[in-house]
Short mmCIF file of C-alpha atoms in Angstrom, two decimals:
data_model
loop_
_atom_site.label_atom_id
_atom_site.label_comp_id
_atom_site.label_asym_id
_atom_site.label_seq_id
_atom_site.Cartn_x
_atom_site.Cartn_y
_atom_site.Cartn_z
CA MET L 1 -89.09 -0.25 -6.20
CA ALA L 2 -88.04 3.40 -6.44
CA SER L 3 -89.56 5.78 -3.93
CA ALA L 4 -91.55 8.82 -4.99
CA SER L 5 -88.77 11.11 -3.82
CA SER L 6 -86.19 9.37 -5.99
CA LEU L 7 -88.50 9.44 -9.01
CA LEU L 8 -89.10 13.15 -8.50
CA SER L 9 -85.43 14.11 -8.03
CA GLU L 10 -84.81 17.27 -10.02
CA GLU L 11 -81.73 16.01 -11.89
CA ARG L 12 -83.84 13.25 -13.51
CA LEU L 13 -86.32 15.78 -14.81
CA LEU L 14 -84.03 18.41 -16.36
CA CYS L 15 -83.91 19.10 -20.07
CA SER L 16 -80.24 19.04 -21.15
CA ILE L 17 -80.84 22.03 -23.47
CA CYS L 18 -82.55 24.57 -21.21
CA LEU L 19 -81.37 22.92 -17.96
CA ASP L 20 -84.84 23.41 -16.47
CA VAL L 21 -87.60 20.98 -15.51
CA PHE L 22 -89.22 19.47 -18.60
CA THR L 23 -92.09 21.33 -20.28
CA ASP L 24 -94.01 19.17 -22.78
CA PRO L 25 -91.23 16.54 -22.80
CA VAL L 26 -90.77 14.56 -26.02
CA THR L 27 -88.67 11.48 -26.77
CA ILE L 28 -86.65 11.27 -29.99
CA GLN L 29 -85.63 8.04 -31.76
CA CYS L 30 -82.34 7.54 -29.88
CA GLY L 31 -84.24 7.52 -26.55
CA HIS L 32 -83.22 10.94 -25.16
CA ASN L 33 -85.81 13.41 -23.87
CA PHE L 34 -86.11 17.18 -24.32
CA CYS L 35 -88.66 19.96 -24.01
CA SER L 36 -90.68 20.12 -27.23
CA THR L 37 -89.81 23.79 -27.76
CA CYS L 38 -86.11 23.26 -26.94
CA ILE L 39 -85.50 20.44 -29.41
CA ASN L 40 -87.46 22.17 -32.19
CA THR L 41 -85.50 25.39 -31.65
CA TYR L 42 -82.26 23.40 -31.62
CA TRP L 43 -83.11 21.73 -34.93
CA ASP L 44 -84.30 25.02 -36.46
CA SER L 45 -80.89 26.56 -35.83
CA GLY L 46 -78.95 23.83 -37.69
CA ASP L 47 -78.78 22.25 -41.12
CA THR L 48 -79.17 18.66 -39.90
CA CYS L 49 -81.31 16.94 -37.32
CA GLN L 50 -79.23 15.23 -34.65
CA CYS L 51 -79.49 14.43 -30.95
CA PRO L 52 -77.77 17.15 -28.83
CA MET L 53 -76.55 14.45 -26.43
CA CYS L 54 -75.39 11.39 -28.40
CA LYS L 55 -75.07 13.22 -31.77
CA GLN L 56 -77.05 10.54 -33.65
CA LYS L 57 -78.17 12.03 -36.97
CA PHE L 58 -81.59 11.50 -38.54
CA SER L 59 -82.20 11.44 -42.28
CA LYS L 60 -85.44 13.35 -41.81
CA ARG L 61 -86.89 15.35 -38.98
CA PRO L 62 -88.48 12.89 -36.52
CA GLU L 63 -92.13 13.18 -35.61
CA LEU L 64 -92.31 14.21 -31.96
CA ARG L 65 -94.76 12.84 -29.43
CA VAL L 66 -95.12 13.91 -25.82
CA ASN L 67 -93.66 11.44 -23.31
CA THR L 68 -96.65 11.21 -21.01
CA PHE L 69 -94.79 9.37 -18.25
CA ILE L 70 -92.05 12.02 -17.91
CA SER L 71 -94.63 14.76 -18.38
CA GLU L 72 -96.62 13.47 -15.41
CA LEU L 73 -93.44 13.21 -13.30
CA ALA L 74 -92.45 16.76 -14.22
CA ASP L 75 -95.91 18.05 -13.28
CA GLU L 76 -95.76 16.21 -9.97
CA PHE L 77 -92.32 17.66 -9.27
CA LYS L 78 -93.48 21.21 -10.03
CA LYS L 79 -96.47 20.75 -7.71
CA SER L 80 -94.20 19.44 -4.94
CA VAL L 81 -91.94 22.48 -5.35
CA GLN L 82 -94.96 24.80 -5.14
CA VAL L 83 -96.14 23.04 -1.97
CA LYS L 84 -92.71 23.39 -0.38
CA ALA L 85 -92.60 27.07 -1.30
CA SER L 86 -95.95 27.68 0.41
CA THR L 87 -95.08 25.64 3.51
CA PRO L 88 -93.79 27.61 6.54
CA GLY L 89 -90.30 26.60 7.39
CA PRO L 90 -86.69 27.61 7.23
CA GLN L 91 -86.75 28.45 3.50
CA LEU L 92 -86.60 32.11 2.50
CA LEU L 93 -89.99 33.51 1.47
CA GLU L 94 -90.94 36.70 -0.33
CA VAL L 95 -92.22 39.05 2.40
CA ASP L 96 -94.56 41.94 1.56
CA VAL L 97 -93.37 45.47 2.30
CA LEU L 98 -95.73 47.01 4.87
CA CYS L 99 -96.78 50.62 5.29
CA ASP L 100 -94.63 52.53 7.78
CA ILE L 101 -97.49 54.91 8.71
CA CYS L 102 -100.20 52.43 9.67
CA SER L 103 -100.34 52.27 13.45
CA GLU L 104 -102.52 49.23 14.14
CA ILE L 105 -103.10 46.77 11.33
CA LYS L 106 -100.30 47.27 8.86
CA GLU L 107 -101.46 47.51 5.27
CA LYS L 108 -99.41 46.39 2.30
CA ALA L 109 -97.27 49.21 0.89
CA VAL L 110 -97.84 50.23 -2.73
CA LYS L 111 -94.97 52.72 -3.06
CA SER L 112 -91.76 53.72 -1.31
CA CYS L 113 -90.54 57.33 -1.24
CA LEU L 114 -86.80 57.86 -1.54
CA THR L 115 -87.15 61.42 -0.30
CA CYS L 116 -89.10 60.53 2.83
CA LEU L 117 -87.40 57.13 3.18
CA THR L 118 -90.84 55.76 3.97
CA SER L 119 -93.15 53.13 2.47
CA PHE L 120 -96.86 53.98 2.10
CA CYS L 121 -100.06 52.04 1.66
CA GLU L 122 -102.64 53.33 -0.84
CA SER L 123 -104.42 55.56 1.67
CA HIS L 124 -101.28 57.07 3.24
CA LEU L 125 -99.79 57.68 -0.22
CA GLU L 126 -102.66 60.03 -1.07
CA PRO L 127 -100.85 63.26 0.09
CA HIS L 128 -98.00 62.50 -2.35
CA ARG L 129 -100.51 62.46 -5.17
CA ARG L 130 -102.28 65.66 -4.04
CA VAL L 131 -99.83 68.04 -2.31
CA ALA L 132 -97.66 69.91 -4.83
CA ARG L 133 -94.60 69.89 -2.58
CA LEU L 134 -94.80 66.10 -2.20
CA LYS L 135 -95.42 65.43 -5.87
CA GLY L 136 -91.72 66.12 -6.55
CA HIS L 137 -90.62 63.23 -4.35
CA THR L 138 -89.15 60.13 -6.00
CA LEU L 139 -91.55 57.20 -5.76
CA LEU L 140 -90.77 53.60 -6.72
CA GLU L 141 -92.08 50.11 -6.16
CA PRO L 142 -92.12 49.06 -2.48
CA VAL L 143 -88.57 48.59 -1.18
CA LYS L 144 -87.48 46.93 2.05
CA ASN L 145 -84.77 48.43 4.24
CA LEU L 146 -84.70 51.90 2.79
CA ASP L 147 -82.10 52.78 5.42
CA ASP L 148 -79.62 50.70 3.44
CA ARG L 149 -79.72 53.39 0.77
CA MET L 150 -78.53 56.02 3.25
CA CYS L 151 -74.86 57.03 3.46
CA LYS L 152 -73.66 55.66 6.81
CA THR L 153 -71.13 58.50 7.15
CA HIS L 154 -73.30 61.54 6.35
CA ASN L 155 -76.80 60.12 6.91
CA LYS L 156 -77.90 61.33 3.51
CA MET L 157 -79.42 59.52 0.52
CA THR L 158 -76.88 57.95 -1.85
CA GLU L 159 -77.86 59.64 -5.06
CA LEU L 160 -74.54 59.38 -6.89
CA TYR L 161 -72.34 56.56 -8.24
CA CYS L 162 -68.53 56.84 -8.02
CA LEU L 163 -67.08 55.49 -11.27
CA LYS L 164 -63.56 55.22 -9.89
CA GLU L 165 -64.40 53.05 -6.88
CA GLN L 166 -67.67 51.70 -8.32
CA THR L 167 -69.74 52.42 -5.23
CA PHE L 168 -72.81 54.43 -4.17
CA ILE L 169 -72.11 57.79 -2.51
CA CYS L 170 -73.95 60.91 -1.33
CA VAL L 171 -73.21 64.51 -2.33
CA LEU L 172 -71.13 65.07 0.80
CA CYS L 173 -68.96 62.01 0.03
CA LEU L 174 -68.01 63.70 -3.24
CA LYS L 175 -66.52 66.56 -1.22
CA ALA L 176 -64.74 64.32 1.26
CA ASP L 177 -63.48 60.76 0.71
CA HIS L 178 -64.33 60.82 -3.01
CA LYS L 179 -63.08 64.31 -3.75
CA GLY L 180 -61.87 64.59 -7.33
CA HIS L 181 -63.50 61.30 -8.32
CA ASN L 182 -65.73 61.07 -11.35
CA ALA L 183 -69.33 60.57 -10.10
CA VAL L 184 -72.65 60.53 -11.94
CA PRO L 185 -76.31 60.48 -10.83
CA LEU L 186 -77.75 57.02 -10.29
CA GLU L 187 -80.24 57.52 -13.13
CA GLU L 188 -77.42 58.27 -15.57
CA GLN L 189 -75.42 55.22 -14.48
CA TYR L 190 -78.57 53.10 -14.64
CA GLU L 191 -79.26 54.15 -18.24
CA LYS L 192 -75.64 53.48 -19.18
CA VAL L 193 -75.62 50.03 -17.60
CA ALA L 194 -79.13 49.16 -18.79
CA ALA L 195 -78.02 49.93 -22.36
CA THR L 196 -75.58 47.01 -22.09
CA LYS L 197 -78.26 44.58 -20.92
CA ASP L 198 -78.94 43.15 -24.36
CA GLU L 199 -75.27 42.59 -25.00
CA ALA L 200 -74.84 41.00 -21.57
CA GLN L 201 -77.90 38.84 -22.15
CA ALA L 202 -76.53 37.80 -25.54
CA ASN L 203 -73.18 36.91 -23.96
CA ILE L 204 -74.95 34.91 -21.26
CA GLN L 205 -77.00 33.08 -23.85
CA LYS L 206 -73.84 32.41 -25.85
CA LEU L 207 -72.10 31.06 -22.77
CA LEU L 208 -75.22 29.08 -21.91
CA GLN L 209 -75.27 27.53 -25.37
CA THR L 210 -71.56 26.75 -25.10
CA ARG L 211 -72.09 25.07 -21.74
CA ILE L 212 -75.06 23.09 -23.10
CA GLU L 213 -72.96 21.90 -26.02
CA LYS L 214 -70.13 20.99 -23.65
CA ILE L 215 -72.57 19.12 -21.40
CA ALA L 216 -73.80 17.21 -24.44
CA LYS L 217 -70.21 16.57 -25.52
CA VAL L 218 -69.15 15.32 -22.08
CA GLU L 219 -72.28 13.19 -21.78
CA ASN L 220 -71.53 11.74 -25.21
CA ILE L 221 -67.92 11.04 -24.16
CA LEU L 222 -69.18 9.32 -21.01
CA TYR L 223 -71.67 7.32 -23.07
CA VAL L 224 -69.01 6.26 -25.57
CA SER L 225 -66.61 5.55 -22.69
CA GLN L 226 -69.19 3.30 -21.05
CA VAL L 227 -69.74 1.44 -24.32
CA ASP L 228 -65.98 1.13 -24.87
CA PHE L 229 -65.50 0.00 -21.29
CA GLU L 230 -68.07 -2.76 -21.61
CA LYS L 231 -66.64 -3.84 -24.97
CA GLU L 232 -63.02 -3.75 -23.73
CA GLU L 233 -63.91 -5.54 -20.50
CA LYS L 234 -65.72 -8.28 -22.42
CA ALA L 235 -62.88 -8.65 -24.94
CA THR L 236 -60.23 -8.75 -22.21
CA VAL L 237 -62.13 -11.34 -20.20
CA GLN L 238 -62.56 -13.37 -23.39
CA VAL L 239 -58.85 -13.21 -24.26
CA PHE L 240 -57.73 -14.16 -20.76
CA THR L 241 -60.36 -16.90 -20.54
CA GLU L 242 -59.11 -18.40 -23.80
CA LEU L 243 -55.49 -17.99 -22.64
CA ILE L 244 -56.24 -19.67 -19.31
CA GLN L 245 -58.16 -22.45 -21.05
CA SER L 246 -55.30 -22.91 -23.52
CA ILE L 247 -52.72 -23.03 -20.71
CA GLN L 248 -54.88 -25.44 -18.70
CA ALA L 249 -55.33 -27.66 -21.78
CA SER L 250 -51.57 -27.55 -22.45
CA GLN L 251 -50.91 -28.37 -18.80
CA ALA L 252 -53.27 -31.34 -18.99
CA GLU L 253 -51.61 -32.55 -22.22
CA LEU L 254 -48.12 -32.24 -20.74
CA LEU L 255 -49.16 -34.01 -17.53
CA GLU L 256 -50.70 -36.78 -19.64
CA VAL L 257 -47.44 -37.20 -21.59
CA ILE L 258 -45.46 -37.29 -18.31
CA GLU L 259 -47.87 -39.90 -16.92
CA GLN L 260 -47.66 -41.98 -20.12
CA ARG L 261 -43.87 -41.89 -20.04
CA HIS L 262 -43.86 -42.83 -16.37
CA SER L 263 -46.28 -45.72 -17.00
CA ALA L 264 -44.13 -47.00 -19.87
CA ILE L 265 -40.97 -46.79 -17.75
CA LYS L 266 -42.73 -48.49 -14.83
CA GLN L 267 -44.04 -51.34 -16.96
CA LYS L 268 -40.70 -51.91 -18.68
CA GLY L 269 -38.84 -51.67 -15.38
CA GLU L 270 -41.11 -54.19 -13.69
CA GLU L 271 -40.56 -56.61 -16.59
CA PHE L 272 -36.78 -56.13 -16.31
CA LEU L 273 -36.93 -56.69 -12.55
CA LYS L 274 -38.93 -59.90 -12.99
CA GLU L 275 -36.42 -61.22 -15.52
CA LEU L 276 -33.42 -60.18 -13.45
CA ARG L 277 -34.84 -61.75 -10.29
CA ARG L 278 -35.51 -65.01 -12.18
CA GLU L 279 -31.93 -65.01 -13.45
CA VAL L 280 -30.60 -64.27 -9.96
CA THR L 281 -32.55 -67.28 -8.62
CA GLU L 282 -31.17 -69.48 -11.40
CA LEU L 283 -27.59 -68.28 -10.86
CA LYS L 284 -27.85 -68.84 -7.11
CA SER L 285 -29.09 -72.39 -7.81
CA ARG L 286 -26.15 -73.09 -10.14
CA SER L 287 -23.73 -71.69 -7.60
CA SER L 288 -25.18 -73.95 -4.92
CA GLN L 289 -25.05 -77.02 -7.18
CA LEU L 290 -21.43 -76.25 -8.16
CA GLU L 291 -20.46 -75.90 -4.53
CA HIS L 292 -22.16 -79.19 -3.70
CA LEU L 293 -20.63 -80.91 -6.75
CA SER L 294 -17.16 -79.72 -5.79
CA HIS L 295 -17.32 -81.84 -2.65
CA SER L 296 -18.37 -85.00 -4.52
CA GLU L 297 -15.87 -87.85 -5.11
CA ASP L 298 -17.85 -89.07 -8.10
CA HIS L 299 -15.49 -87.93 -10.85
CA TYR L 300 -17.76 -89.08 -13.59
CA ARG L 301 -20.75 -87.04 -12.36
CA PHE L 302 -18.59 -83.95 -11.77
CA LEU L 303 -17.25 -83.99 -15.28
CA GLN L 304 -20.68 -84.67 -16.68
CA SER L 305 -22.47 -81.82 -14.78
CA PHE L 306 -19.81 -79.09 -14.61
CA PRO L 307 -20.05 -77.85 -18.20
CA THR L 308 -23.80 -77.28 -17.86
CA LEU L 309 -23.64 -75.64 -14.43
CA SER L 310 -20.74 -73.36 -15.26
CA LYS L 311 -22.08 -72.17 -18.59
CA PRO L 312 -23.64 -68.60 -18.31
CA PRO L 313 -27.32 -68.00 -19.27
CA HIS L 314 -28.03 -67.65 -22.97
CA LYS L 315 -29.61 -64.20 -22.44
CA SER L 316 -27.45 -61.17 -21.81
CA CYS L 317 -28.14 -58.94 -18.82
CA PRO L 318 -31.13 -56.62 -19.53
CA ASP L 319 -30.29 -52.97 -20.36
CA THR L 320 -31.15 -50.47 -17.63
CA ASP L 321 -32.30 -47.89 -20.23
CA LEU L 322 -36.02 -47.94 -19.57
CA GLY L 323 -37.17 -45.40 -22.16
CA PRO L 324 -37.70 -41.61 -22.59
CA ASP L 325 -36.51 -39.12 -19.96
CA LEU L 326 -39.19 -37.71 -17.64
CA SER L 327 -37.45 -34.31 -17.50
CA PHE L 328 -39.07 -31.40 -19.39
CA GLN L 329 -36.49 -28.82 -18.32
CA ALA L 330 -36.34 -27.19 -21.77
CA THR L 331 -40.13 -26.98 -21.91
CA ARG L 332 -40.28 -25.47 -18.43
CA GLY L 333 -37.64 -22.96 -19.47
CA ASP L 334 -39.72 -21.95 -22.48
CA LEU L 335 -42.81 -21.65 -20.27
CA THR L 336 -40.86 -19.52 -17.79
CA GLN L 337 -39.87 -17.22 -20.66
CA LEU L 338 -43.52 -17.11 -21.71
CA LYS L 339 -44.49 -16.07 -18.17
CA LEU L 340 -41.84 -13.33 -18.22
CA ARG L 341 -43.11 -12.14 -21.61
CA VAL L 342 -46.68 -11.97 -20.26
CA ASN L 343 -45.39 -9.86 -17.37
CA GLU L 344 -43.58 -7.59 -19.83
CA ILE L 345 -46.76 -7.20 -21.87
CA MET L 346 -48.76 -6.34 -18.75
CA GLU L 347 -46.16 -3.82 -17.62
CA GLU L 348 -46.53 -1.98 -20.92
CA ILE L 349 -49.80 -0.72 -19.37
CA PRO L 350 -48.68 2.36 -17.33
CA GLU L 351 -51.15 1.88 -14.46
CA ILE L 352 -50.13 -1.76 -13.93
CA ARG L 353 -46.42 -0.94 -14.19
CA MET L 354 -46.78 1.88 -11.64
CA LYS L 355 -48.77 -0.37 -9.27
CA ARG L 356 -46.10 -3.10 -9.42
CA MET L 357 -43.27 -0.61 -8.88
CA ARG L 358 -45.04 0.90 -5.88
CA GLU L 359 -45.10 -2.54 -4.27
CA HIS L 360 -41.35 -2.00 -3.79
CA ALA L 361 -41.71 1.49 -2.21
CA VAL L 362 -39.19 2.35 0.51
CA VAL L 363 -39.33 4.98 3.24
CA LEU L 364 -36.44 7.45 2.95
CA THR L 365 -35.04 10.15 5.21
CA LEU L 366 -32.42 12.71 4.17
CA ASP L 367 -29.07 12.39 5.93
CA PRO L 368 -27.89 15.82 7.23
CA ASP L 369 -24.36 14.43 7.70
CA THR L 370 -24.01 14.12 3.91
CA ALA L 371 -25.54 17.52 3.00
CA LYS L 372 -23.41 20.34 1.68
CA TYR L 373 -23.30 23.31 4.10
CA SER L 374 -25.60 25.40 1.82
CA LEU L 375 -28.49 22.94 2.10
CA VAL L 376 -31.32 23.18 4.62
CA ILE L 377 -32.95 19.89 5.66
CA SER L 378 -36.44 19.95 7.20
CA GLU L 379 -36.96 18.54 10.70
CA ASP L 380 -38.76 15.48 9.35
CA GLY L 381 -35.91 14.83 6.90
CA LYS L 382 -38.19 14.88 3.87
CA GLN L 383 -37.41 18.29 2.29
CA VAL L 384 -34.24 19.98 1.10
CA THR L 385 -33.76 23.57 -0.05
CA VAL L 386 -30.77 25.76 -0.91
CA GLU L 387 -29.85 28.79 1.20
CA ASP L 388 -27.46 31.11 -0.66
CA ASN L 389 -26.14 32.66 2.55
CA MET L 390 -25.39 29.49 4.51
CA GLU L 391 -21.60 29.91 4.33
CA LYS L 392 -21.70 31.83 7.59
CA TYR L 393 -23.08 28.78 9.37
CA LYS L 394 -20.54 26.30 10.62
CA VAL L 395 -21.21 22.58 10.13
CA THR L 396 -19.12 19.72 11.38
CA ASP L 397 -17.11 17.99 8.69
CA ASN L 398 -17.00 14.25 8.22
CA PRO L 399 -16.06 11.84 5.44
CA LYS L 400 -19.69 11.51 4.32
CA ARG L 401 -20.33 15.22 3.68
CA PHE L 402 -20.33 16.65 0.13
CA HIS L 403 -18.16 19.74 -0.34
CA ALA L 404 -19.05 20.40 -3.99
CA LEU L 405 -22.45 21.21 -5.50
CA CYS L 406 -25.77 21.10 -3.61
CA GLN L 407 -25.85 17.38 -2.85
CA VAL L 408 -27.39 15.20 -0.13
CA LEU L 409 -28.10 11.48 0.25
CA ALA L 410 -30.75 9.46 2.01
CA LYS L 411 -29.78 7.59 5.17
CA GLU L 412 -30.97 4.32 3.66
CA GLY L 413 -28.77 2.33 1.25
CA PHE L 414 -29.48 -0.80 -0.80
CA THR L 415 -27.37 -3.73 -2.00
CA THR L 416 -29.94 -6.02 -3.61
CA GLY L 417 -33.50 -6.36 -4.90
CA LYS L 418 -35.84 -3.63 -6.12
CA PHE L 419 -36.75 -0.30 -4.54
CA TYR L 420 -38.88 2.71 -5.51
CA PHE L 421 -39.35 6.26 -4.22
CA GLU L 422 -41.09 9.49 -5.31
CA VAL L 423 -39.85 13.08 -5.19
CA GLN L 424 -41.90 16.26 -5.65
CA VAL L 425 -40.10 18.61 -8.07
CA LYS L 426 -43.00 21.05 -8.57
CA GLY L 427 -41.96 24.67 -9.05
CA LYS L 428 -38.32 23.89 -9.82
CA ILE L 429 -36.50 24.63 -13.07
CA ARG L 430 -33.34 22.63 -12.26
CA TRP L 431 -32.65 19.52 -10.17
CA VAL L 432 -30.82 16.18 -10.15
CA VAL L 433 -32.36 13.05 -8.60
CA GLY L 434 -31.39 9.38 -8.73
CA VAL L 435 -29.00 6.97 -7.02
CA ILE L 436 -25.21 6.91 -6.57
CA ARG L 437 -22.70 4.35 -5.36
CA GLU L 438 -21.37 4.71 -1.83
CA SER L 439 -17.75 5.35 -2.86
CA VAL L 440 -18.26 8.46 -5.04
CA ASP L 441 -15.85 11.36 -4.48
CA ARG L 442 -17.67 13.67 -2.05
CA LYS L 443 -15.01 16.36 -1.76
CA ASN L 444 -14.51 17.36 -5.40
CA ALA L 445 -16.97 18.26 -8.17
CA ALA L 446 -17.62 15.37 -10.55
CA ARG L 447 -19.81 15.02 -13.62
CA ALA L 448 -23.01 13.07 -12.90
CA SER L 449 -22.11 10.15 -15.17
CA VAL L 450 -22.36 6.38 -14.94
CA GLU L 451 -18.56 6.17 -15.05
CA ASN L 452 -18.38 8.32 -11.91
CA GLY L 453 -21.02 6.26 -10.11
CA TYR L 454 -24.10 8.45 -10.77
CA TRP L 455 -27.34 7.00 -12.15
CA THR L 456 -29.49 10.13 -12.21
CA CYS L 457 -32.05 12.21 -14.06
CA LEU L 458 -31.30 15.92 -14.50
CA LEU L 459 -33.76 18.69 -15.41
CA VAL L 460 -32.42 21.95 -16.86
CA GLU L 461 -34.84 24.58 -18.23
CA GLY L 462 -37.43 22.12 -19.54
CA LYS L 463 -34.96 19.50 -20.80
CA TYR L 464 -34.10 16.29 -18.98
CA ILE L 465 -30.93 14.21 -19.21
CA THR L 466 -30.24 10.78 -17.75
CA SER L 467 -26.67 9.81 -16.90
CA ASP L 468 -26.21 8.05 -20.25
CA SER L 469 -28.36 10.11 -22.65
CA ILE L 470 -28.44 13.35 -24.59
CA PRO L 471 -30.83 16.16 -23.53
CA GLU L 472 -34.48 15.67 -24.47
CA ILE L 473 -37.35 18.16 -24.22
CA LEU L 474 -39.79 17.26 -21.46
CA LYS L 475 -43.03 16.57 -23.31
CA GLU L 476 -45.35 16.97 -20.32
CA GLU L 477 -45.44 18.95 -17.09
CA LEU L 478 -43.50 17.13 -14.39
CA GLN L 479 -44.51 17.74 -10.77
CA LYS L 480 -43.49 14.46 -9.17
CA LEU L 481 -40.65 12.12 -10.20
CA GLY L 482 -40.70 8.37 -9.55
CA VAL L 483 -37.38 6.47 -9.34
CA PHE L 484 -37.33 2.66 -9.69
CA VAL L 485 -34.15 0.62 -9.22
CA ASP L 486 -33.72 -3.07 -9.99
CA TYR L 487 -30.32 -3.74 -8.38
CA ASN L 488 -29.99 -7.33 -9.57
CA LYS L 489 -31.06 -6.56 -13.14
CA GLY L 490 -28.88 -3.44 -13.28
CA GLU L 491 -31.58 -0.97 -14.28
CA VAL L 492 -32.65 2.52 -13.10
CA SER L 493 -35.87 4.04 -14.47
CA PHE L 494 -37.46 7.49 -14.06
CA TYR L 495 -41.20 8.19 -14.32
CA ASN L 496 -43.68 11.06 -14.39
CA VAL L 497 -45.83 9.95 -11.44
CA ASP L 498 -48.94 11.88 -12.51
CA SER L 499 -49.07 10.60 -16.11
CA LYS L 500 -47.36 7.29 -15.17
CA SER L 501 -45.17 7.58 -18.27
CA ARG L 502 -41.48 6.66 -18.33
CA ILE L 503 -39.23 9.62 -19.12
CA GLY L 504 -35.90 7.81 -19.01
CA CYS L 505 -34.18 4.49 -18.29
CA ILE L 506 -30.54 3.48 -17.69
CA THR L 507 -29.93 -0.21 -18.47
CA GLY L 508 -26.97 -2.58 -18.49
CA CYS L 509 -25.67 -1.31 -15.15
CA SER L 510 -23.33 -3.41 -13.02
CA PHE L 511 -23.89 -2.60 -9.37
CA THR L 512 -21.15 -3.88 -7.07
CA GLU L 513 -21.61 -1.77 -3.93
CA LYS L 514 -24.28 -0.08 -1.85
CA LEU L 515 -26.53 2.43 -3.67
CA TYR L 516 -27.93 5.55 -1.98
CA PRO L 517 -30.88 7.69 -3.19
CA TYR L 518 -29.39 11.03 -4.29
CA PHE L 519 -30.85 14.55 -4.29
CA CYS L 520 -29.46 17.79 -5.71
CA PRO L 521 -31.92 20.75 -5.61
CA GLN L 522 -29.42 22.96 -7.57
CA PRO L 523 -28.72 26.66 -6.76
CA ASN L 524 -31.50 29.05 -5.76
CA ASP L 525 -30.97 31.28 -8.84
CA ASN L 526 -32.31 34.45 -7.14
CA GLY L 527 -35.55 32.72 -6.18
CA ARG L 528 -36.32 31.20 -9.59
CA ASN L 529 -35.38 27.76 -8.27
CA SER L 530 -36.24 28.18 -4.60
CA ALA L 531 -38.86 25.41 -4.38
CA PRO L 532 -37.76 22.40 -2.28
CA LEU L 533 -37.20 18.81 -3.33
CA ILE L 534 -39.65 16.78 -1.25
CA ILE L 535 -39.61 13.02 -0.61
CA THR L 536 -43.32 12.19 -0.71
CA PRO L 537 -45.08 9.14 0.74
CA VAL L 538 -45.93 6.50 -1.86
CA PRO L 539 -49.63 5.52 -1.94
CA GLN L 540 -50.24 1.98 -0.73
CA THR L 541 -51.16 -0.53 -3.44
CA HIS L 542 -54.07 -2.96 -3.04
#
């Protein structure tokens, strides 16, 4: 059961139109609640009657009745707020301004004098009402901390407003720090600003109405999204349930056929064995009788019995073909293709495809021994930038180092399987990222093509190019690039990590040697392309 505090939480008791606690709450036909005045005003301003939240339209203006339950909750909440406001504690309370003249029991001030910089109770204010010299003083409603209105530099009242620096100043400030500035009396600036109050209030109300409509729109989107989610979840579960049931039924049918074939083969085989064993026994008996007869001297009996004993059985030897083959290799092959097709269908969903690719994430570190002299590698080996003036720095040469272009490889290479990595390209206007074969020419400039051993994605001024494609305009902002390589399948794909969409794919590759992740941040271009390429950690999949 909900506690009283949860029932009286403010967010449950706010009208979505005025964004305040309900006053005379009413429920309309779609089930949403509003203040009676708010919903009537909302309907008065339009041609049709519809719910501000779910946008359900009504053929005629609904009859409104107060929702007594919510009304009681709103009243209870307002009372609880009033109690909290009157309870001593850490909350800020409105404190009365006291008279500065009273010496013993301080009376409540009724006016503050800007000339005297003093607050007066009714009795001590009396001279200001009677003495002619004091009648010219500026009185206003009681104000706390009158000293705050004094110029801290000249210890005089700030009676002017500097339009240039938009601050309060005194007359001496105008001759010193604000000399030559345009300043006006506070009353003049007040009248000028106050004249814009209605316009400001109208703008605020317009913004308020816009925000209310956006709140209603977002709430409607969330409502529709929830409905769609429940519908889609139910439909998906239903489809997969039927698919699983169908596969299970097909599995049972296939197993039954295999069992039936096996039973038929077993029965026929046992019958063949029985017949063959009987014939073996008979043949062994004939052989024994012939052997015994051959040692007999009774010529008559030998000639009489030999034709019968030597004659083969009337039946031919049973065929060893016992029936249909138990192998369902072709069927299993078709089912394997079906499984692969299901995987392909699932990977058409970007989130699932990204999750499965990330299961093959690898940890990479840039190899300084391969970097061109103009590249700067971070200490952790995860970032690379271009320094235009690096020629003065001497680096040791070795066969692995690139001499042309701004190129560097990762230390890790791959000769089989799948691997995936992500690179932050935010803030760059040109870059090349991908994989290359180990034997590429590192001393001379070569076009980043498949023929030259480059399987890359290149960005130039908003257009991307893969190693085997023509330039295409990047349709969405790209801040992080994902690279997925299937070595055995011969495929390299490039993805926008944030949107999870594929921006390019190189297929039909024939990898025959080690592949290395490849990074080319491209020239600095006077700071326009100074952002680094960063190898970022890949989130763990669950």
